[in-house]
């Protein structure tokens, strides 16, 4: 870990790319880890836009705890470690694939949410906007949150499989990846594109890559350092004076 802390200290512009693995430490399941959601039959339908169009209850049933129980979850050690690095001017930004709003809760300021966020929802029919708390209230009485104007289902501003990523966020992420001389990939299987292509942008521009993930990723061979243990990384950062 000393080698990694030195590398961060001597880099000009470090950017972190985070995935669901950093939030398993907070009790939120990932997709592809040993306890991941994809071990359950049919789970790949939950965030699929065609299935949402056909039957929004698949999403709402699948996300009752994962998304609408998020107020009960607190950030974990990696979220706090990244917020600390940013405060110390050792981290320029966090790009996250996560949709759990925990980076904000931990105090990260420069955050790019490339898969969107459930903070806002829009009606799938008339585009009427509703906030997260409104949706949580509606779900106290119904399985599917429905628009008060037209009865259509509200869809979270999360990118589902089959949808394009929010353009502004993707452009920000590409720019950060291209200009970083160090990218830290934390808790991602690096299998969901285009997010998984961001580390290659850093490599192509001459930057270095560090990967911390329990399971192997397709880019481990390209990384200057790779570790399996996110907690060790977070503790090293949090204990550093
Ligand atoms: P993924 O494909 O599920 O990969 C997560 C990776 O993290 C796996 O390879 C695990 O081995 C690794 N991992 C899990 N726990 C730990 C740990 N404690 N220490 C070290 N490594 C660990 O998730 P990705 O983020 O790569 O895939 C992107 C998807 C997942 C995005 O579309 C997200 O929206 C989606 N997702 C997000 C959340 C969330 O917001 N918390 C939860 C579940 C899925």
mmCIF file of C-alpha atoms and ligand atoms in Angstrom:
data_model
loop_
_atom_site.group_PDB
_atom_site.id
_atom_site.type_symbol
_atom_site.label_atom_id
_atom_site.label_comp_id
_atom_site.label_asym_id
_atom_site.label_seq_id
_atom_site.Cartn_x
_atom_site.Cartn_y
_atom_site.Cartn_z
ATOM 1 C CA UNK A 1 0.000 0.000 0.000
ATOM 2 C CA UNK A 2 2.958 2.369 0.549
ATOM 3 C CA UNK A 3 3.821 2.029 -3.136
ATOM 4 C CA UNK A 4 0.259 2.992 -4.046
ATOM 5 C CA UNK A 5 0.155 5.957 -1.639
ATOM 6 C CA UNK A 6 3.471 7.182 -3.107
ATOM 7 C CA UNK A 7 2.138 6.839 -6.618
ATOM 8 C CA UNK A 8 -0.937 8.904 -5.691
ATOM 9 C CA UNK A 9 1.200 11.529 -3.927
ATOM 10 C CA UNK A 10 3.434 11.939 -6.995
ATOM 11 C CA UNK A 11 0.722 11.998 -9.634
ATOM 12 C CA UNK A 12 -0.387 15.235 -11.206
ATOM 13 C CA UNK A 13 -4.007 14.258 -11.790
ATOM 14 C CA UNK A 14 -5.540 11.173 -10.218
ATOM 15 C CA UNK A 15 -9.075 10.074 -11.073
ATOM 16 C CA UNK A 16 -11.027 7.198 -9.508
ATOM 17 C CA UNK A 17 -13.479 4.957 -11.362
ATOM 18 C CA UNK A 18 -15.715 3.162 -8.877
ATOM 19 C CA UNK A 19 -18.108 0.246 -9.223
ATOM 20 C CA UNK A 20 -20.587 -1.752 -7.192
ATOM 21 C CA UNK A 21 -17.765 -3.529 -5.295
ATOM 22 C CA UNK A 22 -17.070 -0.502 -3.092
ATOM 23 C CA UNK A 23 -20.677 -0.557 -1.842
ATOM 24 C CA UNK A 24 -20.760 -4.254 -0.914
ATOM 25 C CA UNK A 25 -18.797 -3.024 2.131
ATOM 26 C CA UNK A 26 -21.963 -1.057 3.038
ATOM 27 C CA UNK A 27 -24.267 -4.080 2.605
ATOM 28 C CA UNK A 28 -25.477 -3.326 -0.952
ATOM 29 C CA UNK A 29 -25.087 -6.335 -3.275
ATOM 30 C CA UNK A 30 -23.114 -5.961 -6.535
ATOM 31 C CA UNK A 31 -24.056 -7.627 -9.844
ATOM 32 C CA UNK A 32 -21.246 -10.088 -10.532
ATOM 33 C CA UNK A 33 -19.514 -10.794 -7.201
ATOM 34 C CA UNK A 34 -20.061 -14.087 -5.284
ATOM 35 C CA UNK A 35 -23.202 -12.673 -3.559
ATOM 36 C CA UNK A 36 -24.168 -10.559 -6.585
ATOM 37 C CA UNK A 37 -27.706 -9.922 -7.859
ATOM 38 C CA UNK A 38 -26.958 -11.836 -11.059
ATOM 39 C CA UNK A 39 -26.838 -15.077 -9.037
ATOM 40 C CA UNK A 40 -30.664 -14.725 -8.804
ATOM 41 C CA UNK A 41 -32.738 -16.025 -11.717
ATOM 42 C CA UNK A 42 -34.214 -13.233 -13.844
ATOM 43 C CA UNK A 43 -32.208 -10.435 -12.170
ATOM 44 C CA UNK A 44 -30.848 -9.181 -15.503
ATOM 45 C CA UNK A 45 -34.416 -8.037 -16.341
ATOM 46 C CA UNK A 46 -34.501 -5.516 -13.463
ATOM 47 C CA UNK A 47 -32.470 -2.809 -15.238
ATOM 48 C CA UNK A 48 -33.470 -3.701 -18.807
ATOM 49 C CA UNK A 49 -35.373 -0.989 -20.685
ATOM 50 C CA UNK A 50 -37.439 -3.420 -22.797
ATOM 51 C CA UNK A 51 -38.630 -5.235 -19.696
ATOM 52 C CA UNK A 52 -39.380 -1.904 -17.991
ATOM 53 C CA UNK A 53 -41.533 -0.898 -20.963
ATOM 54 C CA UNK A 54 -43.397 -4.221 -20.801
ATOM 55 C CA UNK A 55 -43.741 -4.487 -17.025
ATOM 56 C CA UNK A 56 -42.308 -1.788 -14.720
ATOM 57 C CA UNK A 57 -43.183 -3.906 -11.670
ATOM 58 C CA UNK A 58 -40.122 -6.094 -12.434
ATOM 59 C CA UNK A 59 -37.902 -3.078 -11.734
ATOM 60 C CA UNK A 60 -39.903 -1.834 -8.754
ATOM 61 C CA UNK A 61 -40.068 -5.249 -7.063
ATOM 62 C CA UNK A 62 -36.328 -5.854 -7.694
ATOM 63 C CA UNK A 63 -35.342 -2.438 -6.324
ATOM 64 C CA UNK A 64 -37.598 -2.086 -3.288
ATOM 65 C CA UNK A 65 -34.549 -2.431 -0.997
ATOM 66 C CA UNK A 66 -31.671 -1.877 -3.441
ATOM 67 C CA UNK A 67 -32.834 1.617 -4.466
ATOM 68 C CA UNK A 68 -35.810 2.667 -2.350
ATOM 69 C CA UNK A 69 -34.223 1.441 0.883
ATOM 70 C CA UNK A 70 -31.054 3.475 0.215
ATOM 71 C CA UNK A 71 -31.766 5.970 3.001
ATOM 72 C CA UNK A 72 -30.916 3.123 5.403
ATOM 73 C CA UNK A 73 -27.387 2.668 3.956
ATOM 74 C CA UNK A 74 -24.333 4.699 4.918
ATOM 75 C CA UNK A 75 -21.111 5.223 2.930
ATOM 76 C CA UNK A 76 -18.305 2.729 3.533
ATOM 77 C CA UNK A 77 -14.537 3.082 3.998
ATOM 78 C CA UNK A 78 -13.745 3.489 0.284
ATOM 79 C CA UNK A 79 -16.274 6.337 -0.085
ATOM 80 C CA UNK A 80 -14.705 8.149 2.893
ATOM 81 C CA UNK A 81 -11.146 7.443 1.693
ATOM 82 C CA UNK A 82 -11.901 9.023 -1.704
ATOM 83 C CA UNK A 83 -13.530 12.069 -0.095
ATOM 84 C CA UNK A 84 -10.397 12.467 2.067
ATOM 85 C CA UNK A 85 -8.046 12.224 -0.935
ATOM 86 C CA UNK A 86 -10.089 14.917 -2.706
ATOM 87 C CA UNK A 87 -9.954 17.221 0.345
ATOM 88 C CA UNK A 88 -6.170 16.771 0.396
ATOM 89 C CA UNK A 89 -5.960 17.701 -3.325
ATOM 90 C CA UNK A 90 -4.713 14.216 -4.163
ATOM 91 C CA UNK A 91 -7.775 13.244 -6.224
ATOM 92 C CA UNK A 92 -9.290 15.313 -9.038
ATOM 93 C CA UNK A 93 -12.606 13.510 -9.440
ATOM 94 C CA UNK A 94 -14.608 10.344 -8.955
ATOM 95 C CA UNK A 95 -16.346 8.738 -11.923
ATOM 96 C CA UNK A 96 -18.877 6.233 -10.642
ATOM 97 C CA UNK A 97 -20.967 3.504 -12.222
ATOM 98 C CA UNK A 98 -22.903 3.308 -8.965
ATOM 99 C CA UNK A 99 -26.435 4.540 -8.534
ATOM 100 C CA UNK A 100 -26.561 4.503 -4.740
ATOM 101 C CA UNK A 101 -25.766 8.200 -4.035
ATOM 102 C CA UNK A 102 -23.199 7.225 -1.374
ATOM 103 C CA UNK A 103 -20.267 9.242 -2.770
ATOM 104 C CA UNK A 104 -22.252 12.466 -2.181
ATOM 105 C CA UNK A 105 -23.136 11.329 1.337
ATOM 106 C CA UNK A 106 -19.429 10.745 2.069
ATOM 107 C CA UNK A 107 -18.553 14.274 0.906
ATOM 108 C CA UNK A 108 -17.137 13.817 -2.615
ATOM 109 C CA UNK A 109 -17.623 17.079 -4.507
ATOM 110 C CA UNK A 110 -16.414 16.411 -8.067
ATOM 111 C CA UNK A 111 -18.534 13.391 -9.011
ATOM 112 C CA UNK A 112 -19.550 12.087 -12.436
ATOM 113 C CA UNK A 113 -22.385 9.558 -12.295
ATOM 114 C CA UNK A 114 -22.104 7.864 -15.681
ATOM 115 C CA UNK A 115 -25.059 5.549 -15.091
ATOM 116 C CA UNK A 116 -27.245 8.353 -13.745
ATOM 117 C CA UNK A 117 -28.965 8.510 -10.380
ATOM 118 C CA UNK A 118 -32.374 7.774 -8.854
ATOM 119 C CA UNK A 119 -32.448 11.261 -7.296
ATOM 120 C CA UNK A 120 -34.881 12.218 -10.060
ATOM 121 C CA UNK A 121 -37.488 10.108 -11.841
ATOM 122 C CA UNK A 122 -39.457 10.951 -15.002
ATOM 123 C CA UNK A 123 -42.781 9.567 -16.145
ATOM 124 C CA UNK A 124 -42.162 7.102 -18.978
ATOM 125 C CA UNK A 125 -45.210 8.548 -20.833
ATOM 126 C CA UNK A 126 -45.450 12.307 -20.213
ATOM 127 C CA UNK A 127 -41.932 13.033 -18.760
ATOM 128 C CA UNK A 128 -43.373 14.557 -15.568
ATOM 129 C CA UNK A 129 -40.569 14.847 -13.002
ATOM 130 C CA UNK A 130 -40.633 13.511 -9.445
ATOM 131 C CA UNK A 131 -37.947 13.469 -6.729
ATOM 132 C CA UNK A 132 -36.635 10.420 -4.897
ATOM 133 C CA UNK A 133 -38.609 11.157 -1.705
ATOM 134 C CA UNK A 134 -41.876 11.512 -3.650
ATOM 135 C CA UNK A 135 -41.302 8.119 -5.271
ATOM 136 C CA UNK A 136 -40.525 6.534 -1.875
ATOM 137 C CA UNK A 137 -43.850 7.934 -0.535
ATOM 138 C CA UNK A 138 -45.783 6.568 -3.526
ATOM 139 C CA UNK A 139 -44.195 3.141 -2.974
ATOM 140 C CA UNK A 140 -45.571 3.015 0.568
ATOM 141 C CA UNK A 141 -49.013 2.390 -1.014
ATOM 142 C CA UNK A 142 -48.287 0.906 -4.473
ATOM 143 C CA UNK A 143 -45.903 -1.586 -6.087
ATOM 144 C CA UNK A 144 -45.204 0.695 -9.074
ATOM 145 C CA UNK A 145 -44.755 4.463 -8.666
ATOM 146 C CA UNK A 146 -47.235 6.007 -11.103
ATOM 147 C CA UNK A 147 -47.424 9.545 -12.475
ATOM 148 C CA UNK A 148 -49.980 11.743 -10.744
ATOM 149 C CA UNK A 149 -50.807 13.421 -14.089
ATOM 150 C CA UNK A 150 -51.198 10.527 -16.571
ATOM 151 C CA UNK A 151 -50.821 7.253 -14.673
ATOM 152 C CA UNK A 152 -47.642 6.235 -16.541
ATOM 153 C CA UNK A 153 -44.838 4.539 -14.604
ATOM 154 C CA UNK A 154 -42.067 6.752 -13.246
ATOM 155 C CA UNK A 155 -38.620 5.608 -14.395
ATOM 156 C CA UNK A 156 -35.523 6.578 -12.417
ATOM 157 C CA UNK A 157 -32.878 8.663 -14.223
ATOM 158 C CA UNK A 158 -30.644 5.580 -14.124
ATOM 159 C CA UNK A 159 -29.278 4.222 -17.395
ATOM 160 C CA UNK A 160 -30.872 0.836 -18.046
ATOM 161 C CA UNK A 161 -29.368 -1.813 -20.310
ATOM 162 C CA UNK A 162 -30.539 -0.882 -23.811
ATOM 163 C CA UNK A 163 -30.368 2.895 -23.133
ATOM 164 C CA UNK A 164 -27.672 5.417 -24.007
ATOM 165 C CA UNK A 165 -25.567 6.899 -21.228
ATOM 166 C CA UNK A 166 -26.249 10.560 -20.285
ATOM 167 C CA UNK A 167 -24.172 12.427 -22.870
ATOM 168 C CA UNK A 168 -22.812 15.212 -20.663
ATOM 169 C CA UNK A 169 -21.681 12.761 -17.975
ATOM 170 C CA UNK A 170 -20.043 10.466 -20.527
ATOM 171 C CA UNK A 171 -18.179 13.405 -22.103
ATOM 172 C CA UNK A 172 -16.992 14.572 -18.669
ATOM 173 C CA UNK A 173 -15.822 11.052 -17.843
ATOM 174 C CA UNK A 174 -13.962 10.699 -21.161
ATOM 175 C CA UNK A 175 -12.218 14.038 -20.625
ATOM 176 C CA UNK A 176 -11.209 13.075 -17.078
ATOM 177 C CA UNK A 177 -9.947 9.677 -18.248
ATOM 178 C CA UNK A 178 -7.901 11.213 -21.080
ATOM 179 C CA UNK A 179 -6.270 13.842 -18.882
ATOM 180 C CA UNK A 180 -5.541 11.654 -15.841
ATOM 181 C CA UNK A 181 -1.986 10.466 -15.326
ATOM 182 C CA UNK A 182 -3.294 7.930 -12.805
ATOM 183 C CA UNK A 183 -6.616 6.121 -12.751
ATOM 184 C CA UNK A 184 -7.691 4.064 -9.737
ATOM 185 C CA UNK A 185 -10.272 1.416 -10.643
ATOM 186 C CA UNK A 186 -12.041 0.365 -7.445
ATOM 187 C CA UNK A 187 -14.581 -2.449 -7.113
ATOM 188 C CA UNK A 188 -15.515 -2.914 -10.764
ATOM 189 C CA UNK A 189 -15.545 -6.057 -12.881
ATOM 190 C CA UNK A 190 -14.820 -3.773 -15.889
ATOM 191 C CA UNK A 191 -17.376 -5.598 -17.997
ATOM 192 C CA UNK A 192 -20.095 -2.948 -18.535
ATOM 193 C CA UNK A 193 -19.342 -0.721 -21.527
ATOM 194 C CA UNK A 194 -18.709 2.090 -22.285
ATOM 195 C CA UNK A 195 -17.634 2.657 -18.626
ATOM 196 C CA UNK A 196 -15.237 -0.275 -18.814
ATOM 197 C CA UNK A 197 -13.422 1.449 -21.711
ATOM 198 C CA UNK A 198 -12.459 4.523 -19.651
ATOM 199 C CA UNK A 199 -9.248 3.011 -18.180
ATOM 200 C CA UNK A 200 -8.077 2.327 -21.739
ATOM 201 C CA UNK A 201 -8.458 6.045 -22.532
ATOM 202 C CA UNK A 202 -6.089 6.799 -19.652
ATOM 203 C CA UNK A 203 -3.624 4.136 -20.821
ATOM 204 C CA UNK A 204 -3.724 5.354 -24.440
ATOM 205 C CA UNK A 205 -2.973 8.910 -23.277
ATOM 206 C CA UNK A 206 0.105 7.644 -21.402
ATOM 207 C CA UNK A 207 -1.428 7.461 -17.903
ATOM 208 C CA UNK A 208 -1.077 4.649 -15.374
ATOM 209 C CA UNK A 209 -3.692 2.277 -14.064
ATOM 210 C CA UNK A 210 -4.172 0.753 -10.597
ATOM 211 C CA UNK A 211 -6.904 -1.864 -10.109
ATOM 212 C CA UNK A 212 -8.308 -2.949 -6.750
ATOM 213 C CA UNK A 213 -10.900 -5.678 -7.139
ATOM 214 C CA UNK A 214 -11.532 -9.048 -5.494
ATOM 215 C CA UNK A 215 -11.994 -10.867 -8.813
ATOM 216 C CA UNK A 216 -9.747 -10.604 -11.873
ATOM 217 C CA UNK A 217 -10.627 -7.961 -14.492
ATOM 218 C CA UNK A 218 -9.785 -7.891 -18.221
ATOM 219 C CA UNK A 219 -7.271 -5.054 -17.625
ATOM 220 C CA UNK A 220 -5.247 -6.500 -14.717
ATOM 221 C CA UNK A 221 -2.328 -7.148 -17.112
ATOM 222 C CA UNK A 222 -2.189 -3.436 -18.016
ATOM 223 C CA UNK A 223 -2.127 -2.161 -14.422
ATOM 224 C CA UNK A 224 1.089 -0.997 -12.719
ATOM 225 C CA UNK A 225 -0.356 -2.283 -9.429
ATOM 226 C CA UNK A 226 -3.322 -4.532 -8.688
ATOM 227 C CA UNK A 227 -4.735 -5.666 -5.357
ATOM 228 C CA UNK A 228 -7.755 -7.703 -4.269
ATOM 229 C CA UNK A 229 -8.492 -5.876 -1.012
ATOM 230 C CA UNK A 230 -10.459 -2.618 -1.023
ATOM 231 C CA UNK A 231 -10.551 -2.376 2.774
ATOM 232 C CA UNK A 232 -6.741 -2.385 3.007
ATOM 233 C CA UNK A 233 -6.627 0.486 0.505
ATOM 234 C CA UNK A 234 -9.284 2.496 2.360
ATOM 235 C CA UNK A 235 -7.613 1.968 5.742
ATOM 236 C CA UNK A 236 -4.206 2.987 4.380
ATOM 237 C CA UNK A 237 -5.700 6.249 3.048
ATOM 238 C CA UNK A 238 -7.785 6.958 6.138
ATOM 239 C CA UNK A 239 -4.867 6.320 8.523
ATOM 240 C CA UNK A 240 -2.408 8.402 6.466
ATOM 241 C CA UNK A 241 -1.629 11.752 8.114
HETATM 242 P P1 LIG B 1 -20.015 -5.681 -10.944
HETATM 243 O O1 LIG B 1 -19.955 -6.152 -12.347
HETATM 244 O O2 LIG B 1 -21.038 -6.295 -10.045
HETATM 245 O O3 LIG B 1 -18.557 -5.897 -10.321
HETATM 246 C C1 LIG B 1 -18.276 -5.630 -8.974
HETATM 247 C C2 LIG B 1 -16.880 -6.158 -8.689
HETATM 248 O O4 LIG B 1 -16.546 -5.770 -7.372
HETATM 249 C C3 LIG B 1 -16.785 -7.686 -8.762
HETATM 250 O O5 LIG B 1 -15.787 -8.072 -9.682
HETATM 251 C C4 LIG B 1 -16.424 -8.105 -7.327
HETATM 252 O O6 LIG B 1 -15.471 -9.140 -7.284
HETATM 253 C C5 LIG B 1 -15.831 -6.824 -6.754
HETATM 254 N N1 LIG B 1 -16.044 -6.702 -5.320
HETATM 255 C C6 LIG B 1 -17.225 -6.818 -4.652
HETATM 256 N N2 LIG B 1 -17.043 -6.587 -3.338
HETATM 257 C C7 LIG B 1 -15.712 -6.341 -3.171
HETATM 258 C C8 LIG B 1 -14.913 -6.039 -2.043
HETATM 259 N N3 LIG B 1 -15.448 -5.931 -0.830
HETATM 260 N N4 LIG B 1 -13.573 -5.865 -2.225
HETATM 261 C C9 LIG B 1 -13.025 -5.960 -3.472
HETATM 262 N N5 LIG B 1 -13.749 -6.227 -4.581
HETATM 263 C C10 LIG B 1 -15.080 -6.421 -4.426
HETATM 264 O O7 LIG B 1 -20.237 -4.108 -10.859
HETATM 265 P P2 LIG B 1 -19.672 -2.968 -11.806
HETATM 266 O O8 LIG B 1 -19.807 -1.716 -11.035
HETATM 267 O O9 LIG B 1 -18.383 -3.300 -12.420
HETATM 268 O O10 LIG B 1 -20.759 -2.995 -12.976
HETATM 269 C C11 LIG B 1 -21.421 -1.890 -13.325
HETATM 270 C C12 LIG B 1 -22.920 -1.961 -13.040
HETATM 271 C C13 LIG B 1 -23.254 -2.435 -11.653
HETATM 272 C C14 LIG B 1 -23.434 -0.581 -13.086
HETATM 273 O O11 LIG B 1 -24.401 -0.491 -14.083
HETATM 274 C C15 LIG B 1 -24.047 -0.274 -11.710
HETATM 275 O O12 LIG B 1 -25.118 0.590 -11.813
HETATM 276 C C16 LIG B 1 -24.432 -1.603 -11.217
HETATM 277 N N6 LIG B 1 -24.676 -1.748 -9.756
HETATM 278 C C17 LIG B 1 -24.523 -0.702 -8.902
HETATM 279 C C18 LIG B 1 -24.751 -0.874 -7.556
HETATM 280 C C19 LIG B 1 -24.595 0.310 -6.634
HETATM 281 O O13 LIG B 1 -24.855 1.434 -7.036
HETATM 282 N N7 LIG B 1 -24.140 0.097 -5.392
HETATM 283 C C20 LIG B 1 -25.124 -2.133 -7.052
HETATM 284 C C21 LIG B 1 -25.282 -3.188 -7.970
HETATM 285 C C22 LIG B 1 -25.036 -2.969 -9.308
#
